[in-house]
CSV table of N, CA, C and O in Angstrom, one decimal:
chain,number,residue,atom,x,y,z
A,1,UNK,N,149.0,74.8,-133.4
A,1,UNK,CA,148.4,73.6,-134.0
A,1,UNK,C,149.3,72.7,-134.5
A,1,UNK,O,150.4,73.2,-135.1
A,2,UNK,N,149.1,71.4,-134.5
A,2,UNK,CA,150.0,70.4,-135.1
A,2,UNK,C,149.4,70.1,-136.5
A,2,UNK,O,148.2,69.8,-136.6
A,3,UNK,N,150.2,70.2,-137.6
A,3,UNK,CA,149.8,69.8,-138.9
A,3,UNK,C,150.7,68.8,-139.5
A,3,UNK,O,152.0,68.9,-139.3
A,4,UNK,N,150.1,67.8,-140.1
A,4,UNK,CA,150.8,66.7,-140.8
A,4,UNK,C,150.4,66.7,-142.2
A,4,UNK,O,149.2,66.7,-142.5
A,5,UNK,N,151.4,66.8,-143.0
A,5,UNK,CA,151.0,66.8,-144.5
A,5,UNK,C,151.7,65.7,-145.2
A,5,UNK,O,152.9,65.6,-145.3
A,6,UNK,N,150.9,64.8,-145.9
A,6,UNK,CA,151.4,63.7,-146.6
A,6,UNK,C,151.6,64.1,-148.1
A,6,UNK,O,150.8,64.9,-148.6
A,7,UNK,N,152.5,63.4,-148.7
A,7,UNK,CA,152.7,63.5,-150.1
A,7,UNK,C,153.4,62.2,-150.6
A,7,UNK,O,153.9,61.4,-149.9
A,8,UNK,N,153.4,62.1,-152.0
A,8,UNK,CA,154.1,61.0,-152.5
A,8,UNK,C,153.2,59.8,-153.1
A,8,UNK,O,153.7,58.9,-153.7
A,9,UNK,N,151.9,60.0,-152.9
A,9,UNK,CA,151.0,58.9,-153.3
A,9,UNK,C,150.9,59.0,-154.9
A,9,UNK,O,151.4,60.0,-155.6
A,10,UNK,N,150.2,58.0,-155.4
A,10,UNK,CA,150.0,58.0,-156.8
A,10,UNK,C,149.6,56.7,-157.3
A,10,UNK,O,149.2,55.8,-156.6
A,11,UNK,N,149.7,56.5,-158.7
A,11,UNK,CA,149.2,55.3,-159.3
A,11,UNK,C,150.4,54.5,-159.9
A,11,UNK,O,151.2,55.0,-160.5
A,12,UNK,N,150.6,53.2,-159.5
A,12,UNK,CA,151.7,52.4,-159.9
A,12,UNK,C,151.2,51.0,-160.2
A,12,UNK,O,150.1,50.6,-159.8
A,13,UNK,N,151.9,50.3,-161.0
A,13,UNK,CA,151.6,49.0,-161.3
A,13,UNK,C,152.2,48.0,-160.2
A,13,UNK,O,153.1,48.3,-159.5
A,14,UNK,N,151.5,46.9,-160.1
A,14,UNK,CA,152.1,45.9,-159.2
A,14,UNK,C,153.4,45.6,-159.4
A,14,UNK,O,153.9,45.5,-160.5
A,15,UNK,N,154.2,45.5,-158.2
A,15,UNK,CA,155.6,45.3,-158.3
A,15,UNK,C,156.4,46.6,-158.3
A,15,UNK,O,157.7,46.5,-158.0
A,16,UNK,N,155.8,47.7,-158.4
A,16,UNK,CA,156.4,49.0,-158.4
A,16,UNK,C,156.6,49.5,-156.9
A,16,UNK,O,156.3,48.8,-155.9
A,17,UNK,N,157.1,50.8,-156.8
A,17,UNK,CA,157.5,51.4,-155.6
A,17,UNK,C,157.1,52.8,-155.5
A,17,UNK,O,156.8,53.5,-156.5
A,18,UNK,N,156.7,53.2,-154.3
A,18,UNK,CA,156.4,54.6,-154.0
A,18,UNK,C,157.1,54.9,-152.7
A,18,UNK,O,157.3,54.0,-151.8
A,19,UNK,N,157.4,56.2,-152.5
A,19,UNK,CA,157.9,56.7,-151.2
A,19,UNK,C,156.9,57.8,-150.7
A,19,UNK,O,156.8,58.8,-151.3
A,20,UNK,N,156.3,57.6,-149.6
A,20,UNK,CA,155.5,58.6,-149.0
A,20,UNK,C,156.2,59.5,-148.0
A,20,UNK,O,157.1,58.9,-147.3
A,21,UNK,N,155.9,60.7,-148.0
A,21,UNK,CA,156.5,61.6,-147.0
A,21,UNK,C,155.5,62.2,-146.2
A,21,UNK,O,154.3,62.5,-146.6
A,22,UNK,N,155.8,62.5,-144.8
A,22,UNK,CA,154.9,63.2,-143.9
A,22,UNK,C,155.7,64.3,-143.3
A,22,UNK,O,156.8,64.1,-142.6
A,23,UNK,N,155.2,65.6,-143.6
A,23,UNK,CA,156.0,66.7,-143.0
A,23,UNK,C,155.2,67.2,-141.9
A,23,UNK,O,154.0,67.5,-142.0
A,24,UNK,N,155.8,67.3,-140.7
A,24,UNK,CA,155.1,68.0,-139.5
A,24,UNK,C,155.6,69.4,-139.3
A,24,UNK,O,156.6,69.8,-139.5
A,25,UNK,N,154.5,70.1,-138.7
A,25,UNK,CA,154.7,71.5,-138.5
A,25,UNK,C,155.6,71.8,-137.3
A,25,UNK,O,156.2,72.8,-137.2
A,26,UNK,N,155.8,70.8,-136.4
A,26,UNK,CA,156.7,71.0,-135.3
A,26,UNK,C,157.6,69.8,-135.2
A,26,UNK,O,157.7,69.0,-136.1
A,27,UNK,N,158.4,69.8,-134.1
A,27,UNK,CA,159.4,68.8,-133.9
A,27,UNK,C,158.8,67.4,-133.7
A,27,UNK,O,158.0,67.3,-132.8
A,28,UNK,N,159.2,66.5,-134.5
A,28,UNK,CA,158.7,65.1,-134.4
A,28,UNK,C,159.2,64.5,-133.1
A,28,UNK,O,158.7,63.4,-132.7
A,29,UNK,N,160.2,65.0,-132.5
A,29,UNK,CA,160.8,64.5,-131.2
A,29,UNK,C,159.8,64.7,-130.1
A,29,UNK,O,159.9,64.1,-129.0
A,30,UNK,N,158.8,65.7,-130.3
A,30,UNK,CA,157.7,65.9,-129.2
A,30,UNK,C,156.7,64.8,-129.2
A,30,UNK,O,155.8,64.9,-128.3
A,31,UNK,N,156.7,63.9,-130.2
A,31,UNK,CA,155.7,62.8,-130.2
A,31,UNK,C,156.4,61.5,-129.7
A,31,UNK,O,157.5,61.2,-130.0
A,32,UNK,N,155.5,60.8,-129.0
A,32,UNK,CA,156.0,59.4,-128.5
A,32,UNK,C,156.1,58.5,-129.6
A,32,UNK,O,156.9,57.5,-129.5
A,33,UNK,N,155.3,58.5,-130.7
A,33,UNK,CA,155.3,57.6,-131.8
A,33,UNK,C,154.8,58.3,-133.0
A,33,UNK,O,153.9,59.2,-132.9
A,34,UNK,N,155.2,58.0,-134.2
A,34,UNK,CA,154.7,58.4,-135.3
A,34,UNK,C,154.5,57.1,-136.3
A,34,UNK,O,155.2,56.2,-136.1
A,35,UNK,N,153.5,57.2,-137.1
A,35,UNK,CA,153.3,56.1,-138.0
A,35,UNK,C,152.4,56.4,-139.3
A,35,UNK,O,152.0,57.5,-139.5
A,36,UNK,N,152.2,55.3,-139.9
A,36,UNK,CA,151.4,55.4,-141.2
A,36,UNK,C,150.1,54.4,-141.0
A,36,UNK,O,150.4,53.2,-140.6
A,37,UNK,N,149.1,54.9,-141.3
A,37,UNK,CA,147.8,54.0,-141.3
A,37,UNK,C,147.2,54.1,-142.7
A,37,UNK,O,147.6,55.0,-143.5
A,38,UNK,N,146.3,53.1,-143.0
A,38,UNK,CA,145.8,53.1,-144.3
A,38,UNK,C,144.3,52.7,-144.2
A,38,UNK,O,143.9,51.9,-143.3
A,39,UNK,N,143.5,53.1,-145.2
A,39,UNK,CA,142.2,52.8,-145.2
A,39,UNK,C,141.6,52.6,-146.5
A,39,UNK,O,141.7,53.5,-147.4
A,40,UNK,N,141.1,51.4,-146.8
A,40,UNK,CA,140.6,51.1,-148.1
A,40,UNK,C,139.1,51.2,-148.1
A,40,UNK,O,138.5,51.1,-147.0
A,41,UNK,N,138.4,51.3,-149.2
A,41,UNK,CA,137.0,51.5,-149.1
A,41,UNK,C,136.3,50.3,-148.5
A,41,UNK,O,136.6,49.2,-148.8
A,42,UNK,N,135.4,50.6,-147.6
A,42,UNK,CA,134.6,49.6,-146.8
A,42,UNK,C,135.5,48.8,-145.7
A,42,UNK,O,135.0,47.8,-145.2
A,43,UNK,N,136.7,49.2,-145.5
A,43,UNK,CA,137.5,48.7,-144.5
A,43,UNK,C,137.8,49.7,-143.3
A,43,UNK,O,137.6,50.8,-143.4
A,44,UNK,N,138.2,49.0,-142.2
A,44,UNK,CA,138.7,49.8,-141.1
A,44,UNK,C,140.0,50.3,-141.3
A,44,UNK,O,140.8,49.8,-142.1
A,45,UNK,N,140.3,51.5,-140.7
A,45,UNK,CA,141.7,52.0,-140.8
A,45,UNK,C,142.6,51.2,-140.0
A,45,UNK,O,142.4,50.8,-138.9
A,46,UNK,N,143.7,50.8,-140.6
A,46,UNK,CA,144.7,49.9,-140.0
A,46,UNK,C,146.1,50.5,-140.0
A,46,UNK,O,146.5,51.3,-140.8
A,47,UNK,N,146.8,50.1,-138.9
A,47,UNK,CA,148.2,50.5,-138.8
A,47,UNK,C,149.1,49.7,-139.8
A,47,UNK,O,149.0,48.4,-139.9
A,48,UNK,N,149.9,50.5,-140.6
A,48,UNK,CA,150.7,49.8,-141.4
A,48,UNK,C,152.1,49.8,-140.9
A,48,UNK,O,152.8,48.7,-141.0
A,49,UNK,N,152.6,50.9,-140.4
A,49,UNK,CA,154.1,50.9,-139.8
A,49,UNK,C,154.1,52.1,-138.7
A,49,UNK,O,153.4,53.0,-138.9
A,50,UNK,N,154.9,51.9,-137.7
A,50,UNK,CA,155.1,52.9,-136.7
A,50,UNK,C,156.6,52.9,-136.3
A,50,UNK,O,157.2,51.9,-136.4
A,51,UNK,N,156.9,54.1,-135.8
A,51,UNK,CA,158.2,54.3,-135.3
A,51,UNK,C,158.2,55.1,-134.0
A,51,UNK,O,157.4,56.1,-133.8
A,52,UNK,N,158.8,54.6,-132.9
A,52,UNK,CA,158.8,55.3,-131.6
A,52,UNK,C,159.8,56.3,-131.4
A,52,UNK,O,160.7,56.4,-132.3
A,53,UNK,N,159.7,57.0,-130.4
A,53,UNK,CA,160.7,58.1,-130.1
A,53,UNK,C,162.1,57.5,-130.0
A,53,UNK,O,163.1,58.1,-130.4
A,54,UNK,N,162.2,56.2,-129.5
A,54,UNK,CA,163.4,55.5,-129.4
A,54,UNK,C,163.9,54.9,-130.7
A,54,UNK,O,165.0,54.3,-130.6
A,55,UNK,N,163.2,55.0,-131.7
A,55,UNK,CA,163.6,54.5,-133.0
A,55,UNK,C,163.2,53.1,-133.3
A,55,UNK,O,163.5,52.5,-134.3
A,56,UNK,N,162.4,52.5,-132.4
A,56,UNK,CA,161.9,51.1,-132.6
A,56,UNK,C,160.8,51.1,-133.6
A,56,UNK,O,160.0,52.1,-133.7
A,57,UNK,N,160.7,50.2,-134.5
A,57,UNK,CA,159.6,50.0,-135.5
A,57,UNK,C,158.8,48.8,-135.4
A,57,UNK,O,159.2,47.8,-134.8
A,58,UNK,N,157.6,48.9,-135.9
A,58,UNK,CA,156.8,47.8,-136.0
A,58,UNK,C,155.9,47.9,-137.3
A,58,UNK,O,155.7,49.1,-137.7
A,59,UNK,N,155.6,46.8,-137.8
A,59,UNK,CA,154.9,46.7,-139.1
A,59,UNK,C,153.7,45.8,-139.1
A,59,UNK,O,153.7,44.8,-138.4
A,60,UNK,N,152.8,46.0,-139.9
A,60,UNK,CA,151.7,45.1,-140.1
A,60,UNK,C,152.2,43.8,-140.8
A,60,UNK,O,153.2,43.9,-141.7
A,61,UNK,N,151.7,42.6,-140.6
A,61,UNK,CA,152.3,41.5,-141.2
A,61,UNK,C,152.2,41.5,-142.7
A,61,UNK,O,153.1,41.0,-143.4
A,62,UNK,N,151.2,42.1,-143.2
A,62,UNK,CA,151.0,42.2,-144.7
A,62,UNK,C,152.0,43.0,-145.3
A,62,UNK,O,152.2,42.8,-146.6
A,63,UNK,N,152.7,43.9,-144.7
A,63,UNK,CA,153.7,44.7,-145.3
A,63,UNK,C,155.2,44.4,-144.9
A,63,UNK,O,156.1,45.1,-145.5
A,64,UNK,N,155.4,43.5,-144.0
A,64,UNK,CA,156.7,43.2,-143.5
A,64,UNK,C,157.6,42.7,-144.7
A,64,UNK,O,157.2,41.9,-145.5
A,65,UNK,N,158.8,43.2,-144.8
A,65,UNK,CA,159.7,42.9,-145.8
A,65,UNK,C,159.6,43.7,-147.1
A,65,UNK,O,160.4,43.6,-148.0
A,66,UNK,N,158.5,44.5,-147.1
A,66,UNK,CA,158.2,45.3,-148.3
A,66,UNK,C,158.2,46.8,-148.1
A,66,UNK,O,158.7,47.6,-148.9
A,67,UNK,N,157.7,47.1,-146.9
A,67,UNK,CA,157.7,48.5,-146.5
A,67,UNK,C,158.7,48.9,-145.4
A,67,UNK,O,159.0,48.0,-144.6
A,68,UNK,N,159.2,50.1,-145.4
A,68,UNK,CA,160.1,50.6,-144.4
A,68,UNK,C,159.8,51.9,-144.0
A,68,UNK,O,159.6,52.9,-144.8
A,69,UNK,N,159.7,52.2,-142.7
A,69,UNK,CA,159.4,53.5,-142.2
A,69,UNK,C,160.6,54.0,-141.6
A,69,UNK,O,161.5,53.3,-141.0
A,70,UNK,N,160.8,55.3,-141.8
A,70,UNK,CA,162.1,56.0,-141.4
A,70,UNK,C,161.7,57.4,-141.0
A,70,UNK,O,160.6,57.9,-141.2
A,71,UNK,N,162.6,58.1,-140.5
A,71,UNK,CA,162.4,59.4,-140.0
A,71,UNK,C,163.7,60.3,-140.3
A,71,UNK,O,164.8,59.9,-140.2
A,72,UNK,N,163.5,61.7,-140.3
A,72,UNK,CA,164.5,62.5,-140.5
A,72,UNK,C,164.2,63.6,-139.4
A,72,UNK,O,163.4,64.5,-139.7
A,73,UNK,N,164.8,63.5,-138.3
A,73,UNK,CA,164.4,64.4,-137.1
A,73,UNK,C,164.7,65.9,-137.5
A,73,UNK,O,163.9,66.7,-137.2
A,74,UNK,N,165.9,66.3,-138.0
A,74,UNK,CA,166.1,67.7,-138.3
A,74,UNK,C,165.1,68.3,-139.3
A,74,UNK,O,164.8,69.4,-139.3
A,75,UNK,N,164.6,67.4,-140.3
A,75,UNK,CA,163.6,67.9,-141.2
A,75,UNK,C,162.2,67.7,-140.7
A,75,UNK,O,161.3,68.1,-141.5
A,76,UNK,N,162.0,67.1,-139.5
A,76,UNK,CA,160.7,66.9,-139.0
A,76,UNK,C,159.8,66.2,-140.0
A,76,UNK,O,158.7,66.5,-140.3
A,77,UNK,N,160.4,65.0,-140.5
A,77,UNK,CA,159.7,64.3,-141.5
A,77,UNK,C,159.8,62.8,-141.2
A,77,UNK,O,160.7,62.3,-140.6
A,78,UNK,N,158.7,62.1,-141.6
A,78,UNK,CA,158.7,60.6,-141.6
A,78,UNK,C,158.3,60.1,-143.0
A,78,UNK,O,157.5,60.8,-143.7
A,79,UNK,N,158.9,59.0,-143.2
A,79,UNK,CA,158.8,58.4,-144.6
A,79,UNK,C,158.4,57.0,-144.6
A,79,UNK,O,158.4,56.4,-143.6
A,80,UNK,N,157.7,56.6,-145.7
A,80,UNK,CA,157.3,55.2,-145.8
A,80,UNK,C,157.7,54.8,-147.2
A,80,UNK,O,157.1,55.2,-148.2
A,81,UNK,N,158.7,53.9,-147.2
A,81,UNK,CA,159.3,53.4,-148.6
A,81,UNK,C,158.3,52.2,-148.8
A,81,UNK,O,158.4,51.3,-147.9
A,82,UNK,N,157.7,52.1,-149.9
A,82,UNK,CA,156.9,51.0,-150.2
A,82,UNK,C,157.4,50.3,-151.6
A,82,UNK,O,157.4,50.9,-152.6
A,83,UNK,N,157.9,49.1,-151.4
A,83,UNK,CA,158.3,48.3,-152.5
A,83,UNK,C,157.5,47.1,-152.7
A,83,UNK,O,156.7,46.6,-151.9
A,84,UNK,N,157.6,46.5,-153.9
A,84,UNK,CA,156.8,45.3,-154.3
A,84,UNK,C,155.4,45.5,-154.1
A,84,UNK,O,154.7,44.6,-153.4
A,85,UNK,N,154.8,46.6,-154.5
A,85,UNK,CA,153.4,46.9,-154.1
A,85,UNK,C,152.5,46.0,-154.8
A,85,UNK,O,152.8,45.5,-155.9
A,86,UNK,N,151.4,45.7,-154.2
A,86,UNK,CA,150.4,44.8,-154.5
A,86,UNK,C,149.0,45.5,-154.6
A,86,UNK,O,148.8,46.5,-154.0
A,87,UNK,N,148.1,45.1,-155.5
A,87,UNK,CA,146.8,45.7,-155.6
A,87,UNK,C,146.1,45.9,-154.3
A,87,UNK,O,145.4,46.9,-154.0
A,88,UNK,N,146.4,44.9,-153.4
A,88,UNK,CA,145.6,45.0,-152.0
A,88,UNK,C,146.3,46.2,-151.2
A,88,UNK,O,145.8,46.5,-150.0
A,89,UNK,N,147.4,46.8,-151.6
A,89,UNK,CA,147.8,47.9,-150.9
A,89,UNK,C,147.2,49.2,-151.2
A,89,UNK,O,147.4,50.2,-150.6
A,90,UNK,N,146.3,49.1,-152.2
A,90,UNK,CA,145.5,50.3,-152.5
A,90,UNK,C,144.7,50.8,-151.4
A,90,UNK,O,143.9,50.2,-150.8
A,91,UNK,N,144.9,52.1,-151.1
A,91,UNK,CA,144.2,52.7,-149.9
A,91,UNK,C,144.6,54.2,-149.9
A,91,UNK,O,145.6,54.6,-150.6
A,92,UNK,N,143.9,54.9,-149.0
A,92,UNK,CA,144.4,56.2,-148.6
A,92,UNK,C,145.3,56.0,-147.3
A,92,UNK,O,145.0,55.4,-146.4
A,93,UNK,N,146.5,56.6,-147.6
A,93,UNK,CA,147.4,56.4,-146.4
A,93,UNK,C,147.5,57.7,-145.6
A,93,UNK,O,147.7,58.8,-146.2
A,94,UNK,N,147.5,57.6,-144.3
A,94,UNK,CA,147.4,58.7,-143.4
A,94,UNK,C,148.7,58.7,-142.5
A,94,UNK,O,149.1,57.7,-141.9
A,95,UNK,N,149.3,59.8,-142.3
A,95,UNK,CA,150.4,60.0,-141.4
A,95,UNK,C,149.7,60.2,-140.0
A,95,UNK,O,148.7,60.9,-139.9
A,96,UNK,N,150.2,59.6,-139.0
A,96,UNK,CA,149.8,59.9,-137.6
A,96,UNK,C,150.9,60.1,-136.6
A,96,UNK,O,152.0,59.6,-136.8
A,97,UNK,N,150.6,61.0,-135.7
A,97,UNK,CA,151.5,61.3,-134.6
A,97,UNK,C,150.7,61.2,-133.3
A,97,UNK,O,149.7,61.7,-133.1
A,98,UNK,N,151.4,60.6,-132.3
A,98,UNK,CA,150.9,60.3,-131.0
A,98,UNK,C,151.7,60.9,-130.0
A,98,UNK,O,152.9,60.8,-129.9
A,99,UNK,N,151.0,61.6,-129.0
A,99,UNK,CA,151.6,62.2,-127.9
A,99,UNK,C,150.9,61.8,-126.6
A,99,UNK,O,149.7,61.9,-126.5
A,100,UNK,N,151.6,61.2,-125.6
A,100,UNK,CA,151.1,60.7,-124.5
A,100,UNK,C,151.4,61.6,-123.3
A,100,UNK,O,152.5,62.3,-123.2
A,101,UNK,N,150.5,61.7,-122.3
A,101,UNK,CA,150.7,62.5,-121.1
A,101,UNK,C,150.0,61.7,-119.9
A,101,UNK,O,149.4,60.6,-120.2
A,102,UNK,N,150.0,62.2,-118.8
A,102,UNK,CA,149.3,61.7,-117.7
A,102,UNK,C,147.7,61.5,-118.0
A,102,UNK,O,147.1,60.4,-117.5
A,103,UNK,N,147.1,62.3,-118.8
A,103,UNK,CA,145.7,62.3,-119.0
A,103,UNK,C,145.4,61.3,-120.1
A,103,UNK,O,144.2,61.0,-120.3
A,104,UNK,N,146.4,60.8,-120.8
A,104,UNK,CA,146.1,59.9,-121.9
A,104,UNK,C,146.9,60.2,-123.2
A,104,UNK,O,148.1,60.8,-123.1
A,105,UNK,N,146.4,59.7,-124.3
A,105,UNK,CA,147.1,59.9,-125.5
A,105,UNK,C,146.2,60.9,-126.5
A,105,UNK,O,145.0,60.8,-126.4
A,106,UNK,N,146.9,61.6,-127.3
A,106,UNK,CA,146.2,62.4,-128.3
A,106,UNK,C,146.9,62.1,-129.6
A,106,UNK,O,148.2,62.1,-129.8
A,107,UNK,N,146.1,61.9,-130.6
A,107,UNK,CA,146.4,61.6,-132.0
A,107,UNK,C,146.3,62.8,-133.0
A,107,UNK,O,145.2,63.5,-132.8
A,108,UNK,N,147.2,62.9,-133.8
A,108,UNK,CA,147.1,63.9,-134.8
A,108,UNK,C,147.2,63.2,-136.2
A,108,UNK,O,147.9,62.2,-136.3
A,109,UNK,N,146.5,63.7,-137.1
A,109,UNK,CA,146.3,63.1,-138.5
A,109,UNK,C,146.6,64.0,-139.6
A,109,UNK,O,146.1,65.2,-139.6
A,110,UNK,N,147.2,63.5,-140.6
A,110,UNK,CA,147.3,64.3,-141.9
A,110,UNK,C,146.0,64.0,-142.7
A,110,UNK,O,145.1,63.3,-142.3
A,111,UNK,N,146.0,64.6,-143.8
A,111,UNK,CA,144.8,64.6,-144.7
A,111,UNK,C,144.7,63.3,-145.6
A,111,UNK,O,143.6,63.0,-146.2
A,112,UNK,N,145.8,62.7,-145.7
A,112,UNK,CA,145.8,61.5,-146.4
A,112,UNK,C,146.4,61.6,-147.8
A,112,UNK,O,146.2,62.7,-148.4
A,113,UNK,N,146.9,60.6,-148.4
A,113,UNK,CA,147.4,60.6,-149.8
A,113,UNK,C,147.0,59.3,-150.4
A,113,UNK,O,147.1,58.2,-149.8
A,114,UNK,N,146.4,59.3,-151.6
A,114,UNK,CA,146.0,58.1,-152.2
A,114,UNK,C,147.1,57.3,-152.9
A,114,UNK,O,147.9,57.8,-153.6
A,115,UNK,N,147.0,56.1,-152.6
A,115,UNK,CA,147.9,55.0,-153.4
A,115,UNK,C,147.1,54.1,-154.0
A,115,UNK,O,146.3,53.4,-153.5
A,116,UNK,N,147.3,53.9,-155.3
A,116,UNK,CA,146.5,53.0,-156.1
A,116,UNK,C,147.5,52.0,-156.9
A,116,UNK,O,148.4,52.6,-157.6
A,117,UNK,N,147.3,50.8,-156.7
A,117,UNK,CA,148.2,49.8,-157.3
A,117,UNK,C,147.4,49.0,-158.2
A,117,UNK,O,146.4,48.3,-157.9
A,118,UNK,N,147.7,49.1,-159.6
A,118,UNK,CA,147.1,48.4,-160.6
A,118,UNK,C,147.6,47.0,-160.9
A,118,UNK,O,148.8,46.7,-160.6
A,119,UNK,N,146.8,46.0,-161.2
A,119,UNK,CA,147.3,44.7,-161.4
A,119,UNK,C,147.6,44.4,-162.9
A,119,UNK,O,147.4,45.3,-163.8
C-alpha cells in the first residue's frame, strides 16, 4: 500500500511562514508527479503546486512567488514552503502522488494537514 503522511500545518498570522512535509511509504521516484492540493470549506479541492519526475514545477497563480515545492528523493519526501501567508490560504492541505500507466492514472492522497492563517 502507498501511504502519504503530511505534517507541518498549524496556526500562523498573516505574513508568516509554514513548511509542510509529505512522507511517502515508498520511493517517490515511482510516481510521475507529486503535489500539494488544498480545500477550504465550501470550495473545490484545488492544485497548489506540483513537481514532476523530471523536476519541473508548476503553481497556482494565487501562490506564485510565495510558495515553493521541493523534494528529497533519498528521504522519499516532498515539501511545501509557504511564505507571506494570507488568510485566504487557510485550508486543509493534502499531499498527492500520481502514477500513470497504459490503463490511466492513479492518485494517492494523504490525510491532510490544517493550515490556518489569521488576519
